[in-house]
mmCIF file of C-alpha atoms and ligand atoms in Angstrom:
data_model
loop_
_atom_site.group_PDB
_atom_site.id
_atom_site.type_symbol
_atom_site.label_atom_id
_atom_site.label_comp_id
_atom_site.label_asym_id
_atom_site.label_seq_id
_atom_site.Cartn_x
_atom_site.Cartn_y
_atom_site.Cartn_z
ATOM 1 C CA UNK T 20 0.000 0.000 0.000
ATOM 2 C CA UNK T 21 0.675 3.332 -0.786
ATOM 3 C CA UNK T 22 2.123 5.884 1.647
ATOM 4 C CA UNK T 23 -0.036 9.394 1.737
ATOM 5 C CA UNK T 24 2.291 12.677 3.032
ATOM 6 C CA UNK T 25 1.931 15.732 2.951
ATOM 7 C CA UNK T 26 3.422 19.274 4.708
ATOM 8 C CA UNK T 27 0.849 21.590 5.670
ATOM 9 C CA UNK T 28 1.672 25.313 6.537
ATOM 10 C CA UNK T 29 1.119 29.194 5.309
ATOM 11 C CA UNK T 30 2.120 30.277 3.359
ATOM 12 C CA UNK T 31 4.447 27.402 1.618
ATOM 13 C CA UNK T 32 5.850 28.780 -1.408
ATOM 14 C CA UNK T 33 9.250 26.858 -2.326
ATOM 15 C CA UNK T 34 9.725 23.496 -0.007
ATOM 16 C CA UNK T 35 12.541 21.241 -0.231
ATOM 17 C CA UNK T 36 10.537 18.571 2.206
ATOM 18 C CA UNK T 37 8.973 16.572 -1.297
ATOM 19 C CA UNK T 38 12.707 16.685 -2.501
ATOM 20 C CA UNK T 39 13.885 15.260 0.633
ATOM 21 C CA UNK T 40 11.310 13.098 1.626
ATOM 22 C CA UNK T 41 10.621 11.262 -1.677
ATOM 23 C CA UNK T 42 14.369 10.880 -1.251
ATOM 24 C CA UNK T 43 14.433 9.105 1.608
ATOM 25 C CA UNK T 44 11.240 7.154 0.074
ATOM 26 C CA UNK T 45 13.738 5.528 -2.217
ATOM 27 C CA UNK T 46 16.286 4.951 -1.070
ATOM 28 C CA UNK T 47 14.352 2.831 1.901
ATOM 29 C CA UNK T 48 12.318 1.073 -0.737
ATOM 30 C CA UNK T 49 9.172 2.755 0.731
ATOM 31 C CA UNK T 50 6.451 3.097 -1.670
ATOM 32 C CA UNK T 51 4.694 6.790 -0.937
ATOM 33 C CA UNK T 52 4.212 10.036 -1.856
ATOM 34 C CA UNK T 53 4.532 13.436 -0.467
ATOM 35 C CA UNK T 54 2.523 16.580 -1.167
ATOM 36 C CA UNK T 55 2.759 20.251 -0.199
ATOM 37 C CA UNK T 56 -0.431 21.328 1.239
ATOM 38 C CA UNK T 57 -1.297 25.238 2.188
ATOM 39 C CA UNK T 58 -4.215 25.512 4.528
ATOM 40 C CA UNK T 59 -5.018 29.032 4.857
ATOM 41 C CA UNK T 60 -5.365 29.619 8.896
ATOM 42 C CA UNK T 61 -9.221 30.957 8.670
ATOM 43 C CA UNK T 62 -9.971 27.422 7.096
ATOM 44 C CA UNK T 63 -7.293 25.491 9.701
ATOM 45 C CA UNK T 64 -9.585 24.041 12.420
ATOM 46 C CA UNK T 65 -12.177 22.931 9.498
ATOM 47 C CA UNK T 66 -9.756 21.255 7.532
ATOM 48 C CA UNK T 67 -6.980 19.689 9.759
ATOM 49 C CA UNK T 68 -9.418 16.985 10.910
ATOM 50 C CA UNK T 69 -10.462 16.274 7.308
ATOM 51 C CA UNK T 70 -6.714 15.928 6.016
ATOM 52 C CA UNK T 71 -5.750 13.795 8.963
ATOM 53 C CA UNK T 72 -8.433 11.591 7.397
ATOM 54 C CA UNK T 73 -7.196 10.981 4.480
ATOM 55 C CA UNK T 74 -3.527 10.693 4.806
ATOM 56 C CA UNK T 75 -1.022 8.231 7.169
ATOM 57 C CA UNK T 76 1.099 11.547 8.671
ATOM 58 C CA UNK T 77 1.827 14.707 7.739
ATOM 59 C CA UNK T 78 5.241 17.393 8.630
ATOM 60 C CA UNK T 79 3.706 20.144 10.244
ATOM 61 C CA UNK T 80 5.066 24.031 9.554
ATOM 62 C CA UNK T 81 4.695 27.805 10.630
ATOM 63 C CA UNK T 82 2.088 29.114 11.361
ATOM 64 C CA UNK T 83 1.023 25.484 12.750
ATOM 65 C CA UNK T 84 3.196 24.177 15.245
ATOM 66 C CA UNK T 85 1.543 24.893 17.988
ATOM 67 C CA UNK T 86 -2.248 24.994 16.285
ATOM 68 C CA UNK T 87 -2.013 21.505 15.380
ATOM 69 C CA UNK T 88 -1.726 20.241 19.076
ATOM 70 C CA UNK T 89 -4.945 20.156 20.187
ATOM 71 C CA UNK T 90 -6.448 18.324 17.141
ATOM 72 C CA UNK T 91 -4.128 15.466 18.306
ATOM 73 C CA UNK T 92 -5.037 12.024 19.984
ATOM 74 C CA UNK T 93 -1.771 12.431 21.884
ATOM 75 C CA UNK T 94 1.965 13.719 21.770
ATOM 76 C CA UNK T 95 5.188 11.755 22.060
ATOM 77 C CA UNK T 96 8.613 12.897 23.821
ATOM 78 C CA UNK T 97 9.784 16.477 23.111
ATOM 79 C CA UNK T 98 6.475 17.107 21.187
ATOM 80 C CA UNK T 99 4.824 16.367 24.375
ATOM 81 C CA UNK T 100 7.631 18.571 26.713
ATOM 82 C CA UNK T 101 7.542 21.801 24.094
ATOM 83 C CA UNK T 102 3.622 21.550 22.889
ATOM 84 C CA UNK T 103 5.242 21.568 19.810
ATOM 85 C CA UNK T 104 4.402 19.190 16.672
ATOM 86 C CA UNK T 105 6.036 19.309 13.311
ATOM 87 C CA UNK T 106 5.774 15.310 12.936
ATOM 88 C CA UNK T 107 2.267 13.881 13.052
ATOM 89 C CA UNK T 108 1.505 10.250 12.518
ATOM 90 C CA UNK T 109 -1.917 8.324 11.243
ATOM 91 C CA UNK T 110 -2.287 4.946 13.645
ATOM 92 C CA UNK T 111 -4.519 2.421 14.393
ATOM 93 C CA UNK T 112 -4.425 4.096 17.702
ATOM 94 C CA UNK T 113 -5.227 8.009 16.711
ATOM 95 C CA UNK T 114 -3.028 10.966 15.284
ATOM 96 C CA UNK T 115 -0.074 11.523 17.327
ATOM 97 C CA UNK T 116 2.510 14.263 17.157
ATOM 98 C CA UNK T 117 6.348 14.358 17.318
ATOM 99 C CA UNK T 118 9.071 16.857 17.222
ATOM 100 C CA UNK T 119 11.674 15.724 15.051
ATOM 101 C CA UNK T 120 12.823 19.127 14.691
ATOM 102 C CA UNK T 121 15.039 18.214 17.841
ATOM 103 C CA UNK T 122 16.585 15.110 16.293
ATOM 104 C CA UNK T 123 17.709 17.182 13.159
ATOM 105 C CA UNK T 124 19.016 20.071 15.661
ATOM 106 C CA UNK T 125 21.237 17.485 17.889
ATOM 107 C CA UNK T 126 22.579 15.755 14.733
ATOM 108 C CA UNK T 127 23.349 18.931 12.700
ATOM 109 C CA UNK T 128 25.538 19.920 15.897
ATOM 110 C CA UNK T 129 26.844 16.447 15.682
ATOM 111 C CA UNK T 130 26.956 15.828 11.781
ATOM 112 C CA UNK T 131 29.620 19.380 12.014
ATOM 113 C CA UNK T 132 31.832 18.212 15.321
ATOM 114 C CA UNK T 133 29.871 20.891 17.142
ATOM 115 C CA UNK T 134 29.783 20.419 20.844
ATOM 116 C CA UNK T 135 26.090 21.327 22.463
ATOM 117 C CA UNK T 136 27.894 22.592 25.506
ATOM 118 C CA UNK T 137 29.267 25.627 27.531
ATOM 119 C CA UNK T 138 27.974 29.491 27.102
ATOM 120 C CA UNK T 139 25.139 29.077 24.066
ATOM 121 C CA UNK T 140 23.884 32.378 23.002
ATOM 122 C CA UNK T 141 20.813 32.505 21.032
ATOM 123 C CA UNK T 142 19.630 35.019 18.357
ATOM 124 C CA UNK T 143 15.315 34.940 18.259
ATOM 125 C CA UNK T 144 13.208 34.180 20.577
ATOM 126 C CA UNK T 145 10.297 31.859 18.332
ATOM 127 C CA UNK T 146 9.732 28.334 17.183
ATOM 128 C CA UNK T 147 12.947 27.173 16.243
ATOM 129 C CA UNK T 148 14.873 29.242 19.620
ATOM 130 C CA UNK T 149 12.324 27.628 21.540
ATOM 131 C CA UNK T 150 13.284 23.930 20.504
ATOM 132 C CA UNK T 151 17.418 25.177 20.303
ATOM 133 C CA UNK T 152 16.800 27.046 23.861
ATOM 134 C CA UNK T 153 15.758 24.158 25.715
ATOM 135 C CA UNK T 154 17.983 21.351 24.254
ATOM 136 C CA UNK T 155 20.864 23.310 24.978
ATOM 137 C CA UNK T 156 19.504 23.643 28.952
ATOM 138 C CA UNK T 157 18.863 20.010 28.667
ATOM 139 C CA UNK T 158 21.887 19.168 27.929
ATOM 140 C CA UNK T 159 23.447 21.526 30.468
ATOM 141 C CA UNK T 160 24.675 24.521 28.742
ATOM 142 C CA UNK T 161 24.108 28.153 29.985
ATOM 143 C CA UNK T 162 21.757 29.732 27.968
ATOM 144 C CA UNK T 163 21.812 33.593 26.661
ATOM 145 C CA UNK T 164 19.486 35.199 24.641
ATOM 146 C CA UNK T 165 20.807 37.588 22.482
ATOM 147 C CA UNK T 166 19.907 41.462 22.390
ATOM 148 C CA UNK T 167 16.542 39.893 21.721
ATOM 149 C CA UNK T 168 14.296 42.541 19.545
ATOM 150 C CA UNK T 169 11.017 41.733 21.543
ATOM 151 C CA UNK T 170 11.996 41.354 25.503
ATOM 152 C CA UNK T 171 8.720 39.948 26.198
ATOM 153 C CA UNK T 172 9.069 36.986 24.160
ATOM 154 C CA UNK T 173 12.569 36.328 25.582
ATOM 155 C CA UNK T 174 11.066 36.921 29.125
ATOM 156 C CA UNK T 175 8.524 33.988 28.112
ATOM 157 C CA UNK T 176 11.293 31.762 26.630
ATOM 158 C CA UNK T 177 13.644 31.966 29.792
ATOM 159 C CA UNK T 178 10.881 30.788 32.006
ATOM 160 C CA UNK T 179 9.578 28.281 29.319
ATOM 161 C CA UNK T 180 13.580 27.036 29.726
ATOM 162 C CA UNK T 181 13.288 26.497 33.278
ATOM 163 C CA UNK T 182 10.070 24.781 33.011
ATOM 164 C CA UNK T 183 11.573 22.462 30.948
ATOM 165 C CA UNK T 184 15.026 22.200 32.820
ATOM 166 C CA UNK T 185 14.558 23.771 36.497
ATOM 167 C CA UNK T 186 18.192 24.223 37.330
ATOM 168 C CA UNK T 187 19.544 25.766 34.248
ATOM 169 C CA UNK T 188 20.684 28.930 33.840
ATOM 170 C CA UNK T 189 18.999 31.193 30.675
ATOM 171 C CA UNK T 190 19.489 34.710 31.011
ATOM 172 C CA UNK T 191 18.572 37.641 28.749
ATOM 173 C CA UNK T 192 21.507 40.082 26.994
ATOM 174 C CA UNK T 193 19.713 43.180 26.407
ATOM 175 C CA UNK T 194 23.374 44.610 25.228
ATOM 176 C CA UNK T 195 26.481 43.235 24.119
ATOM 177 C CA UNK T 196 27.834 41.848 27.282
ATOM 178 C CA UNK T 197 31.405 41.371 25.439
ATOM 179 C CA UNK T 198 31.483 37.431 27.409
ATOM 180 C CA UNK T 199 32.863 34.711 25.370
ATOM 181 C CA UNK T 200 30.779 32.199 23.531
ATOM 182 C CA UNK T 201 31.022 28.419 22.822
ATOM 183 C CA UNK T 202 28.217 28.657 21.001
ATOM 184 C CA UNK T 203 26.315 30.829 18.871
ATOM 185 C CA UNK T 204 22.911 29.546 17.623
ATOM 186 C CA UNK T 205 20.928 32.178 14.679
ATOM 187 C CA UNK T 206 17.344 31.227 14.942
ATOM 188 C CA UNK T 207 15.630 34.168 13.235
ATOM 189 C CA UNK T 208 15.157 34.306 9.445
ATOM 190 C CA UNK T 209 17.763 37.496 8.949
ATOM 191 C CA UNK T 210 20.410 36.534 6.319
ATOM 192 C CA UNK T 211 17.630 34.361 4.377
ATOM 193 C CA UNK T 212 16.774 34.416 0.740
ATOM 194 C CA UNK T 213 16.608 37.012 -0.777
ATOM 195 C CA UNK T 214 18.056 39.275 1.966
ATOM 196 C CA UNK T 215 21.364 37.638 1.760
ATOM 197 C CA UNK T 216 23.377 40.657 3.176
ATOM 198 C CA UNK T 217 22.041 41.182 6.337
ATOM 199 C CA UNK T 218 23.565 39.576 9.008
ATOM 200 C CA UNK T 219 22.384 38.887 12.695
ATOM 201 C CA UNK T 220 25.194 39.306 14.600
ATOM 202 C CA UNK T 221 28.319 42.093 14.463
ATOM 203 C CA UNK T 222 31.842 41.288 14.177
ATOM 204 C CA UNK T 223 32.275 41.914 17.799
ATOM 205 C CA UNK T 224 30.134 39.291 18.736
ATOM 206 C CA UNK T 225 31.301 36.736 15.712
ATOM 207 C CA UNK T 226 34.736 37.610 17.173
ATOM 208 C CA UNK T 227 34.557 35.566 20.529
ATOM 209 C CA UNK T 228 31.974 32.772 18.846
ATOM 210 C CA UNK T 229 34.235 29.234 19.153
ATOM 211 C CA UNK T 230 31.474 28.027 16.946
ATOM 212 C CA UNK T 231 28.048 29.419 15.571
ATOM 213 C CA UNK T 232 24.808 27.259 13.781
ATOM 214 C CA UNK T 233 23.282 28.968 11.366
ATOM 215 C CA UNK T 234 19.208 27.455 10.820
ATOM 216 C CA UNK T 235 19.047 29.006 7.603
ATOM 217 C CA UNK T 236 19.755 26.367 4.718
ATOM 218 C CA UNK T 237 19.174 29.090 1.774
ATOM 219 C CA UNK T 238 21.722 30.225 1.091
ATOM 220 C CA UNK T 239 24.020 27.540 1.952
ATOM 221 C CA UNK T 240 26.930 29.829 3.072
ATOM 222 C CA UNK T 241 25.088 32.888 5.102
ATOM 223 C CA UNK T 242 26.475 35.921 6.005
ATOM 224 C CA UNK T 243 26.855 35.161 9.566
ATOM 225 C CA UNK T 244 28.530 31.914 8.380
ATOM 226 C CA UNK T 245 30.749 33.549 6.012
ATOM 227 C CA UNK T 246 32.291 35.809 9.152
ATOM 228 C CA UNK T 247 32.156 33.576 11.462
ATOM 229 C CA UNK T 248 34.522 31.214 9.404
ATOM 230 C CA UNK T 249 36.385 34.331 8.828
ATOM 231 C CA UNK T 250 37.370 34.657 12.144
ATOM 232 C CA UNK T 251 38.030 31.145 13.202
ATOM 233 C CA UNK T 252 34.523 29.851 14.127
ATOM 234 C CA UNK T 253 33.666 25.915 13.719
ATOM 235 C CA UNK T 254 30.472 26.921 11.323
ATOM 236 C CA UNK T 255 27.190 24.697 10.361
ATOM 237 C CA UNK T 256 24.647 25.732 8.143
ATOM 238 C CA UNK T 257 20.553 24.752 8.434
ATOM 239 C CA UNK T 258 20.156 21.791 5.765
ATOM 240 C CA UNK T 259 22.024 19.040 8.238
ATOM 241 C CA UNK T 260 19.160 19.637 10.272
ATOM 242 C CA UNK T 261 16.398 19.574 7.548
ATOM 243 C CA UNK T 262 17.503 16.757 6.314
ATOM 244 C CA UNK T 263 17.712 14.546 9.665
ATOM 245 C CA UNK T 264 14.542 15.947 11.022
ATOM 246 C CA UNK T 265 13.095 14.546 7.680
ATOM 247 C CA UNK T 266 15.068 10.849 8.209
ATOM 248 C CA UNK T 267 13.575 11.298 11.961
ATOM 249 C CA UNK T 268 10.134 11.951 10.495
ATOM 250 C CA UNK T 269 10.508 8.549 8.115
ATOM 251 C CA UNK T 270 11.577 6.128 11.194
ATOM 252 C CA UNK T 271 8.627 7.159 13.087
ATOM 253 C CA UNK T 272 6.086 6.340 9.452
ATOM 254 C CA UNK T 273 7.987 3.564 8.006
ATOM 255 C CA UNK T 274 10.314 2.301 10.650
ATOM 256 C CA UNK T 275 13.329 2.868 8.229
ATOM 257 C CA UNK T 276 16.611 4.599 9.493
ATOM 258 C CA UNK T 277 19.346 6.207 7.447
ATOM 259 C CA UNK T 278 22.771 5.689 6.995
ATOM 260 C CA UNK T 279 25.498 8.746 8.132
ATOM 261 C CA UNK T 280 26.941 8.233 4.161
ATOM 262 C CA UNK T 281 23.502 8.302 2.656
ATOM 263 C CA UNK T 282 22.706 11.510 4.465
ATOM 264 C CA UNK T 283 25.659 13.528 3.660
ATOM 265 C CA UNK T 284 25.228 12.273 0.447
ATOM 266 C CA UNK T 285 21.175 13.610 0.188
ATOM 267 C CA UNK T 286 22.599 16.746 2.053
ATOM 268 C CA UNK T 287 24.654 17.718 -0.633
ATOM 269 C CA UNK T 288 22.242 16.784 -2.992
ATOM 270 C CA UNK T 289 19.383 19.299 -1.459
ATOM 271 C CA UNK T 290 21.749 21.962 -1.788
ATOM 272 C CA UNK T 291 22.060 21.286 -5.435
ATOM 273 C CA UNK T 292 18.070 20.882 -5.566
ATOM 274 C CA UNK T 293 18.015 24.608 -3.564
ATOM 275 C CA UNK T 294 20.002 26.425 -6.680
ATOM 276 C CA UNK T 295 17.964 24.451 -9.319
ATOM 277 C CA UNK T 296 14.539 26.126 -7.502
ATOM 278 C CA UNK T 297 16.084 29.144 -6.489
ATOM 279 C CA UNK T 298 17.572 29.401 -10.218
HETATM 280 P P1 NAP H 17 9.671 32.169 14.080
HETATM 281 O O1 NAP H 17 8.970 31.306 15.055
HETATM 282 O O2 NAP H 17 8.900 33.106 13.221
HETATM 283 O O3 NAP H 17 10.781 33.017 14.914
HETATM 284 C C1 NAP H 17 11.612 33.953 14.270
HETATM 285 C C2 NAP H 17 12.394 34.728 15.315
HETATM 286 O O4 NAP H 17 13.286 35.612 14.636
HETATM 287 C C3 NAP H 17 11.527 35.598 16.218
HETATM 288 O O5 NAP H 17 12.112 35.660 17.498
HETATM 289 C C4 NAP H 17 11.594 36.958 15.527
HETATM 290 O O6 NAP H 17 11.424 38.027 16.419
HETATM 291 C C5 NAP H 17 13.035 36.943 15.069
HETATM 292 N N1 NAP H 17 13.237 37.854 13.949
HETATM 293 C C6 NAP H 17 12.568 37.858 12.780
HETATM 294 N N2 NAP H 17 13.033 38.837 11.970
HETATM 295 C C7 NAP H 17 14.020 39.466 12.674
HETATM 296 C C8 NAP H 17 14.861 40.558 12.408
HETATM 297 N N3 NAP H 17 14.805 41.216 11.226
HETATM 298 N N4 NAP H 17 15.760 40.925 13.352
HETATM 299 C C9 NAP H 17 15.830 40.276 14.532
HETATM 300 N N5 NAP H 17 15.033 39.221 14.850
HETATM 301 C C10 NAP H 17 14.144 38.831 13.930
HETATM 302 O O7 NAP H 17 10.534 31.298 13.057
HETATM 303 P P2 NAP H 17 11.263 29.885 13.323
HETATM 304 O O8 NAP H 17 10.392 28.783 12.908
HETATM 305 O O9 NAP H 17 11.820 29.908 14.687
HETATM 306 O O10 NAP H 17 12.421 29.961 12.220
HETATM 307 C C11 NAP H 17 13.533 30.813 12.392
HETATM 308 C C12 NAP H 17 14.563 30.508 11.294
HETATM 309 O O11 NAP H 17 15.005 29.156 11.432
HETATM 310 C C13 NAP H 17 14.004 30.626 9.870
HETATM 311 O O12 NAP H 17 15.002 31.134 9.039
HETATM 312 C C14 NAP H 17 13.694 29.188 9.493
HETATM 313 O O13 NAP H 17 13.775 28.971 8.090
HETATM 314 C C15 NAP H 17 14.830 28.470 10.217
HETATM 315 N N6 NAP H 17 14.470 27.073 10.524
HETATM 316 C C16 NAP H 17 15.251 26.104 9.979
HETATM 317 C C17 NAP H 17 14.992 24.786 10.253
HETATM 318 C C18 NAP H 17 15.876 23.717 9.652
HETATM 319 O O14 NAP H 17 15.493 22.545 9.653
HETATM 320 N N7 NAP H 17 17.057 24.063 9.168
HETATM 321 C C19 NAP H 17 13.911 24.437 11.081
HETATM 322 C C20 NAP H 17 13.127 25.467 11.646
HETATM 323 C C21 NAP H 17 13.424 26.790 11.346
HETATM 324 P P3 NAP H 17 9.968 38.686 16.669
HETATM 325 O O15 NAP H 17 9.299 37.827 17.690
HETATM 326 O O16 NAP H 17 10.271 40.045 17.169
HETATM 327 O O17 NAP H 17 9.254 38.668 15.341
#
């Protein structure tokens, strides 16, 4: 039998999840298909339960991460710890939700030699923050949030932290404190496609970074990458992470897992896919 996917969001405009996913379809001998599919949020709580009808899971993106929970039987590990889904599975037994987004986060850091330990200082305060934020408190790091542009959200994401990790430290930087970094993680979109230039963090900052993560995956090489490298940071760019939170997404449908040397091989390939849609 057939396997029905799909990614539902708003708006989705270019996605590299059918690239990736019908990827990973074949090369585990799955047979299945995967579909982009926009909901427009006025429509979302009248069409969610019809979709999860009709197809065995679905990847779950912004605006929804959070909307999607309560049309769910039940939540699994760190979707059940965050209240945040971008994995949800069709069973016998109801829709449940995942976050997979966390598997692809740990083994980007580990795909690039990057240590998830030390002072971590985090640029935005949203979805992907949240998951970055609270992973690296789990795992015992000390947690800064960068000059965030909207305090209250970084108010609500330090004691979201500590909900999730009681004894860690996450603090708030309103200004450049000049301390040394381990660990610099970008989750906001500036540096994206088409605004290539801009750059989230100054040369100041980039200056005292022994690593930084960049979640942006287009363009390959961001700006913050670019001078981070430039002065001696360990660098990792966002498709690692696409890419394993997609593997993570086909073990929990299919039970199929992925080889390290198939991944960096579909890795390099989605980067090649990225300039043929962004041609
Ligand atoms: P989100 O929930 O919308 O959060 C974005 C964050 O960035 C917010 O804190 C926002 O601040 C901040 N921000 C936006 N524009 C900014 C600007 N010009 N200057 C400073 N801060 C700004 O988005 P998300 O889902 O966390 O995604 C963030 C980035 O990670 C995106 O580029 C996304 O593509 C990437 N991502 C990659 C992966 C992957 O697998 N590689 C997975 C998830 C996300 P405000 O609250 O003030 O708006």
């Amino acid at each position: 039998m057939s396997s029905s996917l799909c990614l539902i969001g708003h708006p989705l405009g270019h996605s590299l999840s059918p690239f990736l996913h019908r990827r990973l379809m074949a090369r585990s001998g799955v047979n299945g298909d995967y579909t982009l599919r926009e909901i427009d949020p006025a429509a979302f709580s009248e069409d969610v339960p019809c979709l999860l009808n009709t197809v065995n899971g679905c990847n779950v993106t912004i605006p929804y991460k959070q909307a999607i929970v309560p049309f769910l039987d039940r939540l699994e590990g760190k979707a059940a710890l965050y209240q945040t889904v971008n994995t949800v599975a069709v069973t016998a037994d109801g829709t449940v939700g995942y976050n997979t987004d966390v598997d692809g986060f740990l083994q980007a850091l580990r795909h690039a030699d990057i240590p998830l330990q030390g002072r971590v200082r985090l640029l935005g305060t949203g979805g992907a923050a949240t998951v970055f934020a609270c992973e690296a408190a789990l795992a015992g790091c000390e947690v800064t949030i960068h000059k965030p542009r909207n305090l209250q959200a970084a108010q609500t994401l330090c004691a979201r932290v500590r909900t999730v990790a009681p004894h860690a430290v996450c603090r708030i930087a309103t200004e450049d404190d000049g301390d040394a970094v381990d660990l610099l993680l970008n989750a906001t979109p500036v540096g994206m496609h088409p605004h290539t230039d801009a750059c989230p963090a100054d040369e100041r900052l980039l200056a005292r970074c022994a690593a930084v993560f960049d979640a942006i995956y287009n363009p390959r090489t961001t700006r913050l990458l670019e001078c981070a490298a430039a002065s001696g940071a360990k660098t990792a760019g966002g498709m690692a992470m696409l890419a394993w939170q997609a593997a993570a997404a086909q073990t929990i449908w299919h039970g199929v897992t992925f080889k390290e040397s198939d991944m960096d091989a579909l890795i390099e390939d989605a980067y090649r896919e990225l300039e043929v849609q962004f041609a």
